[in-house]
Coordinates of C-alpha atoms in Angstrom, one line a residue:
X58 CA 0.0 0.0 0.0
X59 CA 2.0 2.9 -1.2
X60 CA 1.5 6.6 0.4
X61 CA 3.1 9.7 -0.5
X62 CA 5.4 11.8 1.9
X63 CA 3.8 13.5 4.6
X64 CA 4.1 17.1 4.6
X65 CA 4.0 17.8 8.8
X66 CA 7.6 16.5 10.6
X67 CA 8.6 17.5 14.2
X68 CA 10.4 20.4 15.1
X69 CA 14.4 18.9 15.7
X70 CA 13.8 16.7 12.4
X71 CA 17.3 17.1 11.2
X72 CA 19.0 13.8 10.5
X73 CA 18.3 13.4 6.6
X74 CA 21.3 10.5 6.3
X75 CA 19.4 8.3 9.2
X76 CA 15.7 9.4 7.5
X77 CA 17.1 8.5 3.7
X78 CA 18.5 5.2 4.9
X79 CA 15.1 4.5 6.8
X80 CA 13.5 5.4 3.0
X81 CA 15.0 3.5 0.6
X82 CA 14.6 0.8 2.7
X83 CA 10.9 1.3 3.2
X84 CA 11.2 1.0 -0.8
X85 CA 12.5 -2.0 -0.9
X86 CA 9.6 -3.0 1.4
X87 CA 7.1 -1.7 -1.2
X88 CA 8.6 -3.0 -4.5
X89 CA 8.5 -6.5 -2.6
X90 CA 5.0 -5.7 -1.9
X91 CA 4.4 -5.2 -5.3
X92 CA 6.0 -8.6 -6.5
X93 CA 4.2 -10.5 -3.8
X94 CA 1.4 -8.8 -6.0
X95 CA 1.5 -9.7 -9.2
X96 CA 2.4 -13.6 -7.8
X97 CA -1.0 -13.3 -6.0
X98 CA -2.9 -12.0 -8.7
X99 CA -3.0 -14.9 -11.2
X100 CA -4.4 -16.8 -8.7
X101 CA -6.6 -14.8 -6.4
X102 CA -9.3 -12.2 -7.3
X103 CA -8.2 -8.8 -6.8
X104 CA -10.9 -7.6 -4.3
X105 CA -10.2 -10.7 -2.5
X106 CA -5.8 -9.6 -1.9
X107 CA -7.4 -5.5 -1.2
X108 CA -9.7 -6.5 1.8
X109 CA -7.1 -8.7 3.3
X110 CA -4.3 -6.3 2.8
X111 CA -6.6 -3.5 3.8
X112 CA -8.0 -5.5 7.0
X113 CA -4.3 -5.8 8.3
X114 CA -3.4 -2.1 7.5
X115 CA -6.6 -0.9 9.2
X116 CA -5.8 -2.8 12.3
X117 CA -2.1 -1.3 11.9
X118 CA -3.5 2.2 11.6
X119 CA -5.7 1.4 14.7
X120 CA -3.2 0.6 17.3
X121 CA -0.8 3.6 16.1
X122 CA -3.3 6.0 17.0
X123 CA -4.5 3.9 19.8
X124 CA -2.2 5.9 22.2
X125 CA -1.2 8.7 21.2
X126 CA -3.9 11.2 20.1
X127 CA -6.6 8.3 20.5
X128 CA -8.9 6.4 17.9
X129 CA -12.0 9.0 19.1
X130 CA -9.7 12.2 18.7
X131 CA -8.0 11.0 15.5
X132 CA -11.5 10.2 13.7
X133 CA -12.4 14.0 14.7
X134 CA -11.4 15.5 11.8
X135 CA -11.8 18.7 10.5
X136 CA -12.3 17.3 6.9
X137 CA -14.4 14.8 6.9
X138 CA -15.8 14.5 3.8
X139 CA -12.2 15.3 1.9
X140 CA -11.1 12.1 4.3
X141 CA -13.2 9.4 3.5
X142 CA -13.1 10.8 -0.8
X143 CA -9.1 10.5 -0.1
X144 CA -9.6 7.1 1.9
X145 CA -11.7 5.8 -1.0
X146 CA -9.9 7.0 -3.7
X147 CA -6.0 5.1 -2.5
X148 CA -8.5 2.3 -2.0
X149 CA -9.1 2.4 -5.5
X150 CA -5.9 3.0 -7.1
X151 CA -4.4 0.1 -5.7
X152 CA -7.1 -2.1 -6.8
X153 CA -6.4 -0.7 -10.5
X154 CA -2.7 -1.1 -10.0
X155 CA -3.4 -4.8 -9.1
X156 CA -5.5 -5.1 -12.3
X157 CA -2.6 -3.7 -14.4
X158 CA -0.2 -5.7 -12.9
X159 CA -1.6 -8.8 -13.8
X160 CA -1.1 -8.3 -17.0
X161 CA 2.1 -6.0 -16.8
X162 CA 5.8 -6.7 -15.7
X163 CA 6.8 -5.7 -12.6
X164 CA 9.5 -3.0 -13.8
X165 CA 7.9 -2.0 -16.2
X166 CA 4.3 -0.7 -14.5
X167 CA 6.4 1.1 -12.0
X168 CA 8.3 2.9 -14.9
X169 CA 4.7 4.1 -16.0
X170 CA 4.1 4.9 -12.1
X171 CA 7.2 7.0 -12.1
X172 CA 5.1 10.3 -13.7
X173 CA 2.9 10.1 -10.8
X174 CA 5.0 13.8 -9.2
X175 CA 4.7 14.9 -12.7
X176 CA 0.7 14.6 -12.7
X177 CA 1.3 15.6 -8.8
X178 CA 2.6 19.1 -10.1
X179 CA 0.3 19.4 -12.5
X180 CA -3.2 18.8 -10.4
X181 CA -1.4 20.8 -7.5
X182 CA -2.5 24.0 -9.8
X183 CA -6.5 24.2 -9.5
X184 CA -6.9 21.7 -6.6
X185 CA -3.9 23.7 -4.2
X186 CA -4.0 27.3 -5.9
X187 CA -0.4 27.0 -6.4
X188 CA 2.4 28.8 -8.2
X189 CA 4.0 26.3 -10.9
X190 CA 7.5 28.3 -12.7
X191 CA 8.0 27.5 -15.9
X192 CA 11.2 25.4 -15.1
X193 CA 8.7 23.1 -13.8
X194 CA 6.6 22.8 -15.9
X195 CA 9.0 22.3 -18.4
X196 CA 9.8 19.9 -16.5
X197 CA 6.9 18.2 -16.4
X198 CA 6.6 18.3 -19.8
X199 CA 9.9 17.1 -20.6
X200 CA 8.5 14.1 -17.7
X201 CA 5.3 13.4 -19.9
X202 CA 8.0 13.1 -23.2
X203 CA 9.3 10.5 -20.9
X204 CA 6.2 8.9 -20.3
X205 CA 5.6 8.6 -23.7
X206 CA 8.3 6.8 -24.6
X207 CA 7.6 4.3 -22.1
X208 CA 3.8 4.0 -23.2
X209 CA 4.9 4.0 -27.4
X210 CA 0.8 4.6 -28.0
X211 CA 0.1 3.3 -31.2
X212 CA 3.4 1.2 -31.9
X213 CA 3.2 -2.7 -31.3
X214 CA 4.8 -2.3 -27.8
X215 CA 1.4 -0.9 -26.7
X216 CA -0.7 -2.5 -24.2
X217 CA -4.3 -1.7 -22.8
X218 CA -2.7 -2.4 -19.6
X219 CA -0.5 0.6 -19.7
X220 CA -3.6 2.7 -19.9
X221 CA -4.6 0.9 -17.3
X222 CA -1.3 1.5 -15.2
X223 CA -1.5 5.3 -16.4
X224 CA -4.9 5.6 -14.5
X225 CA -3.7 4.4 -11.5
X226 CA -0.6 6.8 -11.5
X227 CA -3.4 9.6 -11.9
X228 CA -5.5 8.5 -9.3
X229 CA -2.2 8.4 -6.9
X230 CA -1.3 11.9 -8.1
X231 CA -4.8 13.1 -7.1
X232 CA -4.4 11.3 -3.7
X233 CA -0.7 12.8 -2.8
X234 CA -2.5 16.2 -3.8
X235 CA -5.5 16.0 -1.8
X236 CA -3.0 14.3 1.1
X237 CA -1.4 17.9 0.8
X238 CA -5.0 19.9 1.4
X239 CA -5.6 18.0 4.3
X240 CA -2.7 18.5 5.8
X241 CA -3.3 21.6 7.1
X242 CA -6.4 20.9 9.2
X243 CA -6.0 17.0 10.2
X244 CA -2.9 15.2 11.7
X245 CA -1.2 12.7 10.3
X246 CA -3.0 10.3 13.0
X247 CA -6.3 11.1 11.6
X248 CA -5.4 11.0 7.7
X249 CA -3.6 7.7 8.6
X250 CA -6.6 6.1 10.7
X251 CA -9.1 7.2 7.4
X252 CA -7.2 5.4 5.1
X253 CA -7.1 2.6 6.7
X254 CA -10.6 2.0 8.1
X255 CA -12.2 3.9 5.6
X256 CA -10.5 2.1 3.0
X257 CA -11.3 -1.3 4.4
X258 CA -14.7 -0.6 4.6
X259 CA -14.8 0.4 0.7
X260 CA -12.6 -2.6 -0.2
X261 CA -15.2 -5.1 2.2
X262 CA -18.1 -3.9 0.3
X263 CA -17.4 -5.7 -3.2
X264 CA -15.0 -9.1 -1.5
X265 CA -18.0 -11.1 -0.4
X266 CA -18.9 -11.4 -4.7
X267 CA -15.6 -12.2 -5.6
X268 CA -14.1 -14.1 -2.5
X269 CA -13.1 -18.0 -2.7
X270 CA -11.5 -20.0 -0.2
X271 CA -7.3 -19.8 -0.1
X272 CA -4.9 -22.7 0.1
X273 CA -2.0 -22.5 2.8
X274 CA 0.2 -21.1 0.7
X275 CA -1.7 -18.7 -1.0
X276 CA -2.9 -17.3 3.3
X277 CA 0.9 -17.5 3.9
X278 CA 1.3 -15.2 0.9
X279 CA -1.5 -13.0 1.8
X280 CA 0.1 -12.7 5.3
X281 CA 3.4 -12.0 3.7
X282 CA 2.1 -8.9 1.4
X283 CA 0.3 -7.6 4.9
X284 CA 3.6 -7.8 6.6
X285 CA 5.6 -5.9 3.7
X286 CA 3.2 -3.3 3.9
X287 CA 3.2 -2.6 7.6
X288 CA 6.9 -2.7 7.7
X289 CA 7.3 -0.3 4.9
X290 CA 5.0 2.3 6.6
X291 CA 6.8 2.1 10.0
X292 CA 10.2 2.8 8.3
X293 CA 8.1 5.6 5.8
X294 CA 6.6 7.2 9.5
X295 CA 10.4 6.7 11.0
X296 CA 12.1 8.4 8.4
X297 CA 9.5 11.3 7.8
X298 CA 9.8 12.1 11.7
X299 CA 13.8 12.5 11.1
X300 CA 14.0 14.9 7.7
X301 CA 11.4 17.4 5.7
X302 CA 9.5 15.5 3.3
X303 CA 11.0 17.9 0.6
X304 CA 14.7 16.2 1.2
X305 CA 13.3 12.3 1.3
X306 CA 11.6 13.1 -2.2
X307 CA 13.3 12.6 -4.7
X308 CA 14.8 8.9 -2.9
X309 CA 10.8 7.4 -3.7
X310 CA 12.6 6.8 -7.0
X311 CA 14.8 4.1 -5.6
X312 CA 11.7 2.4 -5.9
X313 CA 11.7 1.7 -9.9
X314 CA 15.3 0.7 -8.8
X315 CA 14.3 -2.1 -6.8
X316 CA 11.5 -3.4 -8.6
X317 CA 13.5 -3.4 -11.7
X318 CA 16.2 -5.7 -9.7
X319 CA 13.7 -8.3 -8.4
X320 CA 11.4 -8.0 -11.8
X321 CA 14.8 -9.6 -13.2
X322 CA 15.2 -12.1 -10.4
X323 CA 12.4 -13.2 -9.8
X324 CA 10.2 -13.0 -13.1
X325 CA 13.1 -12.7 -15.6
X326 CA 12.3 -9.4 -16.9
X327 CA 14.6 -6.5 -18.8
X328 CA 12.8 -3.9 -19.9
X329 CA 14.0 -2.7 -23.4
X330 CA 16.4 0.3 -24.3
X331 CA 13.6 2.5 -25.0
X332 CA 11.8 2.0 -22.0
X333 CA 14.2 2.3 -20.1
X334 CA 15.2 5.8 -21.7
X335 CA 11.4 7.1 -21.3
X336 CA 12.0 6.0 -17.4
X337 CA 15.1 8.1 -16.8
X338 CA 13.4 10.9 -18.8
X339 CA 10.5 10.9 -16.4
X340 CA 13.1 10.3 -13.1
X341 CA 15.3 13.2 -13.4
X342 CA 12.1 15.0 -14.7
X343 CA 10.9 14.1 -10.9
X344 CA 13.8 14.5 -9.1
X345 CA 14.6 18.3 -10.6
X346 CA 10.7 19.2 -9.5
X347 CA 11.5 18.2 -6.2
X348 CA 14.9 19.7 -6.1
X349 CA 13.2 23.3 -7.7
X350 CA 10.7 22.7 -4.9
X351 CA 13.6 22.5 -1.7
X352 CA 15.2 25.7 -3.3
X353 CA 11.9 27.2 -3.2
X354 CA 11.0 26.4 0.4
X355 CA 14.3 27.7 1.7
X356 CA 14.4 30.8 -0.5
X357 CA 10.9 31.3 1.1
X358 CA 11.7 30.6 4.5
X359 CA 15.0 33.0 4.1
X360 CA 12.8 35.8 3.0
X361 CA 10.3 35.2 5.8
X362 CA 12.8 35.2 8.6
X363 CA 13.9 38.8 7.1
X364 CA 10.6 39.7 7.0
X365 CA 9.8 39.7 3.9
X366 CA 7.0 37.9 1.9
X367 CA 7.9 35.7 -0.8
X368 CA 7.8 36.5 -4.2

């Protein structure tokens, strides 16, 4: 269950080798989610892996608020609505993404996922209010250059799947944005708790019709995919508490990295020349928005501590 960086961290958050090592660990976590998911798919219906992964997530999400602000005070929020639509919509993307990698290699759907900050920027615009410069947005349309390279639309090397994969990097985009809106009114408690119970709850509502008894292996599988997920977040939580979401950005990308190196093996997969070309296209397309975006906050916070608004 991926989730974007969360925007709030502690005051004192200032130890960005600790929080990057924590990260691209946490990716690994993910990527080997993502493999445990495409095993599972061939043989499980998709609803069917969501609920389960979703059940153990929401009881994850449960006892981490448990304590400290409290399940009562953490379902308090000032959002609601915006909450469960956010809760909902994660909820759905990864039931796409589990559709499209069915069909799809491993690498090769997380290349397409890589425009998902691209699509991020883009969406941040009327949903945020915010300021794009052009230098990103020439990014982002160097990114989507990228992306079509990857997706070759009309060539041979185009599958329906791809689309597929494409709507499921949208729908993430949309979520990380929204993540963003609520951030300034609910916690990270509260957006954590919704996304987890309400995104059970959504995923519950359509297992029952597509739900079929599971062999051992395929339950010790299931369990395995829970775990992956729950260990990623802890490290994702770890390392947001120790350094600015703006820093650990642009090391998501690691990622593509990892699931390119178990794609190879586990399922025997090289992507080809061209895809991977599109793929660092869309990376450094990525990683220069986020590094535009760090200059940006500091120059801000400079000119605020000199009293002087930002331009």
């Amino acid at each position: 269950m991926r989730q974007p960086p969360v925007r709030g961290q502690p005051a004192g958050a200032n130890r960005p080798v600790k929080a990057v090592i924590l990260l691209v660990t946490a990716t690994l976590f993910f990527a080997s989610q993502d493999a445990l998911t495409k095993h599972l798919v061939q043989t499980l219906p998709v609803p069917q892996i969501v609920t389960v992964r979703y059940f153990f997530f929401a009881l994850f999400a449960l006892g981490y608020v448990y304590r400290q602000p409290g399940v009562k005070v953490a379902f308090a929020a000032r959002r609601p609505g915006l909450q469960v639509f956010r809760a909902l919509l994660i909820a759905g993307e990864i039931t796409v993404f589990a559709y499209a990698i069915r069909f799809l290699g491993l690498a090769e759907i997380h290349a397409i996922m890589a425009c998902f900050p691209l699509l991020a920027t883009a969406l941040s615009v009327p949903i945020l209010g915010e300021s794009v410069g052009w230098r990103r947005w020439l990014a982002v349309f160097v990114g989507f250059i990228g992306t079509l390279i990857i997706l070759r639309p009309g060539s041979a090397v185009f599958q329906p799947a791809m689309a597929i994969a494409l709507t499921s990097a949208l729908m993430f985009a949309l979520y990380n944005v929204l993540t963003r809106k609520v951030a300034g009114d609910d916690s990270f408690a509260t957006s954590l708790l919704y996304v987890g119970v309400v995104g059970f709850l959504g995923a519950a509502v359509f297992a029952p019709f597509h739900w079929r008894p599971v062999n051992p292996a395929e339950a010790a599988w299931l369990l395995l995919i829970s775990c992956t997920s729950i260990i990623g977040h802890l490290l994702l939580i770890k390392a947001l508490a120790l350094a600015p979401a703006v820093i650990l950005q642009p090391f998501h990308y690691f990622m593509l990295v990892w699931a390119t190196v178990i794609a190879f093996l586990v399922y025997g997969e090289v992507l080809s020349p061209a895809t991977l070309s599109g793929a660092a296209i869309v990376v450094g397309s990525g990683v220069f928005i986020a590094w535009r975006e760090y200059r940006l906050m500091r120059g801000a916070r400079t000119d605020d501590s000199a009293g002087r608004l930002p331009v």
